[in-house]
XYZ file of C-alpha atoms in Angstrom:
406
model
C 23.067 30.513 23.765
C 19.602 30.826 24.948
C 19.750 33.607 22.018
C 20.559 30.843 19.472
C 17.643 28.651 20.703
C 15.277 31.262 20.147
C 16.422 33.360 17.360
C 16.215 30.551 15.065
C 15.144 31.693 11.361
C 11.159 31.798 10.940
C 11.244 29.500 7.868
C 12.925 26.996 9.983
C 10.763 27.268 13.187
C 9.835 24.443 14.597
C 5.973 24.016 14.809
C 4.326 25.704 17.223
C 2.615 24.652 20.676
C -0.586 25.542 19.104
C 0.101 23.764 16.017
C 1.451 20.560 16.985
C -0.255 17.372 17.534
C 0.247 16.791 21.641
C -0.793 12.842 21.613
C 1.890 12.855 19.145
C 4.356 13.629 21.493
C 2.704 11.874 24.554
C 2.990 8.515 22.358
C 6.267 9.560 21.862
C 7.280 10.404 25.606
C 5.368 7.057 26.528
C 7.370 5.189 24.216
C 10.716 6.781 26.240
C 9.855 5.128 28.869
C 9.431 1.557 27.785
C 12.892 1.898 25.670
C 14.189 2.900 28.908
C 13.106 -0.182 30.650
C 14.551 -2.468 28.096
C 17.572 -1.088 27.320
C 18.511 -0.943 30.915
C 17.835 -4.492 31.185
C 20.490 -4.891 28.392
C 22.924 -3.036 29.463
C 22.725 -4.066 33.136
C 22.223 -8.229 32.617
C 22.118 -8.432 28.505
C 22.783 -12.326 29.043
C 19.967 -13.020 31.402
C 17.690 -11.128 29.681
C 17.408 -12.917 26.400
C 17.144 -16.315 28.347
C 13.260 -17.429 28.336
C 12.094 -18.664 31.630
C 15.208 -17.495 34.014
C 15.394 -14.569 35.965
C 12.622 -12.983 38.700
C 9.206 -12.254 38.161
C 10.418 -8.393 36.744
C 12.614 -9.565 34.655
C 9.744 -11.541 32.931
C 7.307 -8.375 33.203
C 9.849 -6.478 30.921
C 10.202 -9.578 28.811
C 6.290 -9.951 28.299
C 5.189 -6.354 28.264
C 8.031 -4.244 27.070
C 10.209 -6.060 24.965
C 9.613 -5.750 21.353
C 6.917 -3.721 21.837
C 8.411 0.178 22.074
C 10.669 0.722 19.386
C 7.999 -0.369 17.149
C 6.015 2.344 18.454
C 9.142 4.565 18.098
C 9.311 3.637 14.330
C 5.686 3.850 13.801
C 5.960 7.676 14.911
C 8.535 7.966 12.654
C 6.506 7.585 9.774
C 4.166 10.327 11.084
C 7.028 12.473 11.704
C 8.231 11.888 8.133
C 4.806 13.068 6.667
C 4.794 16.029 8.888
C 7.813 17.267 8.308
C 7.769 16.580 4.292
C 4.242 18.658 3.901
C 5.943 21.130 5.458
C 9.114 21.190 3.863
C 7.088 20.988 0.107
C 5.453 24.240 1.188
C 8.234 26.567 1.569
C 11.501 24.588 0.071
C 12.049 23.542 -3.778
C 13.398 19.818 -2.872
C 11.961 18.472 0.614
C 13.172 14.988 -0.311
C 16.827 16.345 -0.402
C 16.403 18.132 2.597
C 14.943 14.874 4.543
C 17.768 13.364 2.730
C 20.251 15.742 4.331
C 18.213 15.319 7.669
C 18.525 11.471 7.439
C 22.246 11.680 6.939
C 23.178 13.968 10.359
C 21.140 11.046 11.826
C 23.228 8.611 10.653
C 25.671 10.738 12.124
C 24.308 10.856 15.642
C 24.076 7.056 15.401
C 27.305 6.297 14.234
C 28.553 8.232 17.431
C 26.445 6.687 19.552
C 26.730 3.178 18.784
C 30.752 4.261 19.081
C 30.985 6.289 21.829
C 28.047 5.228 23.978
C 26.036 2.144 23.465
C 25.855 -0.317 21.017
C 22.387 -1.078 21.546
C 21.790 2.204 18.955
C 18.075 2.335 16.802
C 19.304 5.625 15.586
C 21.694 4.238 12.481
C 18.790 1.687 11.304
C 16.309 4.650 11.159
C 18.666 6.641 9.059
C 18.806 3.755 6.373
C 15.742 2.431 6.515
C 14.436 6.118 6.494
C 15.820 6.762 2.762
C 13.280 4.026 1.967
C 10.348 6.497 2.787
C 11.419 8.844 -0.101
C 9.913 6.802 -2.892
C 6.874 6.549 -0.860
C 6.012 10.001 -0.029
C 3.369 10.709 -2.522
C 1.776 7.159 -2.259
C -1.706 6.884 -2.009
C -2.736 5.661 1.532
C -4.201 2.371 -0.223
C -0.656 1.868 -1.668
C 0.565 2.429 2.101
C -1.547 -0.384 3.139
C -0.644 -2.700 0.234
C 2.671 -2.753 1.121
C 2.320 -2.928 5.356
C 0.442 -6.232 4.121
C 3.003 -7.570 2.006
C 5.551 -6.408 4.713
C 4.179 -8.313 7.812
C 3.690 -11.359 5.766
C 7.385 -11.355 5.338
C 7.830 -9.880 8.741
C 6.061 -13.034 9.776
C 7.994 -15.618 8.193
C 11.247 -14.463 7.906
C 12.348 -16.295 11.882
C 10.840 -19.593 10.614
C 13.160 -19.151 7.367
C 15.748 -18.444 10.016
C 15.019 -20.867 12.155
C 15.123 -23.700 9.284
C 18.733 -22.007 8.361
C 20.176 -21.871 11.457
C 18.469 -25.049 12.767
C 21.648 -26.126 14.110
C 21.697 -23.760 16.733
C 19.976 -23.909 20.085
C 19.225 -21.498 22.992
C 21.427 -18.668 23.902
C 23.641 -19.442 20.421
C 21.138 -18.383 17.900
C 23.255 -16.044 15.409
C 22.370 -12.282 16.838
C 21.182 -12.252 20.054
C 24.535 -11.006 21.296
C 24.415 -7.886 19.507
C 23.229 -5.839 22.627
C 26.555 -7.526 24.930
C 28.995 -4.773 24.365
C 31.901 -4.428 26.568
C 33.537 -7.972 27.395
C 33.972 -8.592 31.171
C 37.567 -7.187 30.405
C 36.340 -4.361 29.821
C 36.800 -2.333 32.443
C 37.888 1.163 31.355
C 35.643 2.970 28.646
C 38.430 3.046 25.988
C 38.557 -0.899 26.357
C 34.492 -0.704 25.857
C 34.755 1.164 22.788
C 37.154 -1.425 21.121
C 34.345 -4.335 21.868
C 31.919 -1.978 20.570
C 33.449 -1.050 17.104
C 34.016 -5.018 17.293
C 30.902 -6.120 17.997
C 29.159 -3.575 15.528
C 29.574 -5.914 12.776
C 27.545 -8.823 14.647
C 24.307 -6.417 14.047
C 24.778 -7.058 10.630
C 23.460 -10.604 11.353
C 19.759 -9.190 11.962
C 19.938 -5.980 9.809
C 17.575 -7.243 7.176
C 14.917 -8.055 10.313
C 15.351 -4.821 11.776
C 15.059 -2.645 8.411
C 11.871 -4.334 7.092
C 10.277 -4.416 10.574
C 10.932 -0.613 10.909
C 9.951 -0.255 7.229
C 6.683 -1.706 8.227
C 5.688 0.391 10.859
C 6.995 3.164 8.918
C 4.159 2.404 6.152
C 1.389 1.994 8.897
C 2.477 5.248 10.625
C 1.873 7.122 7.266
C -0.869 5.707 6.466
C -2.846 5.931 9.657
C -1.674 10.540 9.292
C -2.842 9.814 5.966
C -6.110 8.713 6.915
C -6.212 11.554 9.349
C -5.976 9.939 12.695
C -4.262 12.139 14.637
C -5.861 15.278 12.943
C -9.251 16.225 14.550
C -9.127 12.863 17.244
C -12.788 13.566 18.734
C -14.136 12.903 14.741
C -12.227 9.771 14.847
C -13.495 7.950 17.863
C -14.899 5.411 16.784
C -11.886 3.927 14.730
C -9.875 4.747 17.444
C -12.237 2.271 19.368
C -12.068 -0.287 16.550
C -8.368 -0.227 16.976
C -8.314 -0.567 20.669
C -10.521 -3.902 20.828
C -8.843 -5.495 17.991
C -5.186 -5.064 19.335
C -6.378 -6.079 22.529
C -7.606 -8.919 21.070
C -4.256 -9.451 19.667
C -2.118 -8.203 22.243
C -3.873 -10.569 24.680
C -3.332 -14.176 22.311
C 0.090 -13.307 21.877
C 0.304 -12.424 25.473
C -0.898 -15.632 26.455
C 1.368 -17.678 24.298
C 4.281 -15.873 25.587
C 3.158 -16.678 28.694
C 2.997 -20.196 28.008
C 6.585 -20.471 26.131
C 8.327 -18.937 29.499
C 6.257 -20.824 32.076
C 7.722 -23.973 29.928
C 11.159 -23.076 29.279
C 11.533 -22.897 25.961
C 12.944 -20.327 23.638
C 10.299 -19.258 21.026
C 12.864 -19.242 18.472
C 14.043 -22.358 18.455
C 11.203 -24.556 19.749
C 10.458 -25.624 17.045
C 6.391 -24.832 17.588
C 5.620 -22.706 14.499
C 2.898 -21.289 16.542
C 4.810 -19.792 19.405
C 7.246 -18.321 16.785
C 4.437 -17.210 14.964
C 2.776 -15.407 18.169
C 6.395 -14.108 18.914
C 6.667 -12.281 15.717
C 3.274 -11.181 15.753
C 3.537 -9.706 19.732
C 5.540 -6.394 19.146
C 3.118 -5.170 16.318
C 0.246 -5.943 18.585
C 1.881 -4.519 21.771
C 2.839 -1.992 20.041
C -0.912 -0.505 18.567
C -2.731 -1.522 21.414
C -0.484 0.678 23.484
C -0.764 3.423 20.788
C -4.481 2.935 20.734
C -4.836 2.804 24.573
C -3.193 6.325 24.701
C -5.671 7.328 22.608
C -8.420 6.052 24.022
C -7.406 7.625 27.174
C -6.415 10.807 25.607
C -10.154 10.797 24.123
C -12.232 10.025 27.299
C -10.759 11.837 29.708
C -9.306 15.537 30.087
C -8.223 14.872 33.008
C -5.626 12.611 32.258
C -4.834 13.524 29.409
C -3.434 16.670 31.861
C -1.244 14.126 33.205
C -0.160 12.592 29.935
C 1.126 16.409 28.653
C 3.838 15.540 31.213
C 5.173 12.736 28.851
C 4.371 15.270 25.955
C 7.576 16.797 27.247
C 9.461 14.260 27.006
C 8.049 13.211 23.867
C 9.415 16.612 22.633
C 12.835 16.156 23.695
C 12.892 12.475 22.310
C 16.411 12.574 20.479
C 18.009 14.028 23.659
C 16.180 11.553 26.024
C 17.229 8.967 24.037
C 20.870 9.535 23.588
C 20.994 10.806 27.381
C 19.509 7.677 28.702
C 22.325 5.712 27.213
C 24.761 7.906 28.376
C 23.261 7.478 32.412
C 23.105 3.796 31.783
C 26.216 2.437 30.920
C 27.952 4.571 33.354
C 25.541 3.074 35.976
C 25.499 0.157 35.119
C 29.151 -1.022 32.889
C 32.434 -1.456 34.722
C 34.171 1.486 33.445
C 31.701 3.351 35.608
C 29.293 2.524 38.829
C 29.406 -1.401 37.970
C 25.813 -1.462 39.107
C 25.110 -4.306 36.958
C 26.533 -6.693 38.620
C 25.419 -5.693 42.060
C 21.653 -5.036 41.107
C 18.404 -7.401 41.040
C 16.093 -6.505 38.405
C 13.832 -4.454 40.626
C 16.593 -2.412 41.145
C 16.783 -1.706 37.008
C 13.450 -1.327 37.031
C 13.630 1.264 40.088
C 16.119 3.173 38.506
C 14.492 3.426 34.739
C 11.428 5.097 36.569
C 13.732 7.468 38.455
C 15.349 8.445 35.169
C 12.064 9.201 33.453
C 11.002 10.852 35.986
C 14.173 12.793 35.544
C 13.812 13.386 31.875
C 10.081 14.535 33.076
C 11.345 17.523 35.419
C 14.287 17.915 32.796
C 12.187 18.710 29.499
C 9.541 20.272 30.953
C 12.019 23.395 32.443
C 13.610 22.985 29.567
C 10.977 23.816 27.232
C 10.110 26.507 29.349
C 13.136 28.217 28.343
C 13.687 27.123 24.874
C 11.518 26.043 21.853
C 13.185 22.925 21.118
C 16.073 20.440 22.830
C 19.761 20.556 22.584
C 19.902 17.725 20.227
C 16.657 18.800 18.249
C 18.071 21.867 17.759
C 21.443 20.889 16.750
C 19.494 18.275 14.381
C 17.247 21.033 13.039
C 20.077 23.773 12.353
C 22.462 20.970 10.641
C 19.511 20.482 8.239
C 18.667 23.325 7.390
C 22.438 25.189 7.419
C 21.823 28.119 5.340
C 18.581 26.947 3.052
C 16.525 29.552 2.289
C 12.992 28.473 1.774
C 11.018 30.334 -0.532
C 7.097 31.640 -0.202
C 4.935 28.985 1.513
C 2.796 26.852 -1.295
C -0.068 24.659 -1.173
C 0.045 21.221 1.430
C 0.025 18.353 -1.160
C -3.397 16.709 -0.291
C -2.992 13.491 1.093
C -5.812 12.830 4.217
C -8.689 11.061 2.643
C -7.477 9.566 -0.404
C -8.428 5.995 -0.847
């Protein structure tokens, strides 16, 4: 097995460690921590997590600083990864778009298996579906991507108002789509029963699919724009731009955070409070928080050599993000749900936070040890093998010019 991991076809090898853009791995690894925190609350106490102003301080902290901030960051990095994949595939294959479509098809399979067998809070299926749209925008100039991002941003901000108007008869926790993450019902104390509940509950996810896909496309386009403008290649030359982004995003995040805190303290639900300002700030908070965390990581990465070495531990998790994402669901459902240890009914929120950080620490150790021996994580290796299969690469061609375009 070890030889299989090491002896992949040289034409389909992953980027060598010296070629990798390490900051992207750091950002991906950091996003994994936030995803674990949010998802473990959703698995353990989903009904309480969605209720503003309820629960203890740890529940509120995760809501304010993590909920809705890290999936946008993952989506942003997916857009960056798309361009990197396409540029590399363009050098070696005649049909890079067909290759990426094949890659997305297998990602969809992973997502459907994940949503059925492990947990209904899957995100891979959305990535796979939304990812096919990117094939239409691969060769767009940065300016075009920025315009599309602006259009999608406007739609993203206005959509909750339209939904609130359409569902004005619903109040608080009865708002459609809020129970999309509730998978095993109280009676589902066996694994097979939980699978049945997940299959049935999957249909409820369709209620929020358009909003989810649009927000993903927005972050995909932003990630593509940033990469084409050269923000991640020779980052030291973009220090001024990263500093400006950090200042702007910090201000936006502070404003949206203040709105969220006011809403939480007042006990109002932003979705149905009737206050358009609160609704707008809530919708903006995810993007603002995502860009603030990304730019903060960039500032630390650029200005502190000592911290950069510590951050490289997170990069190991980032290099195995698919493996860790699927594994965190397996661990979380087994720990918190009734067919496992059933800790969701016993632990206070501080216990869920502690377990989240413990699992992340395990991922750091696991990823570091694994990558010392293999070049890819197990699921990353399988995904790559399924994507390329028996395809034969052609001689390298010139990379299409994308950076610096207007």
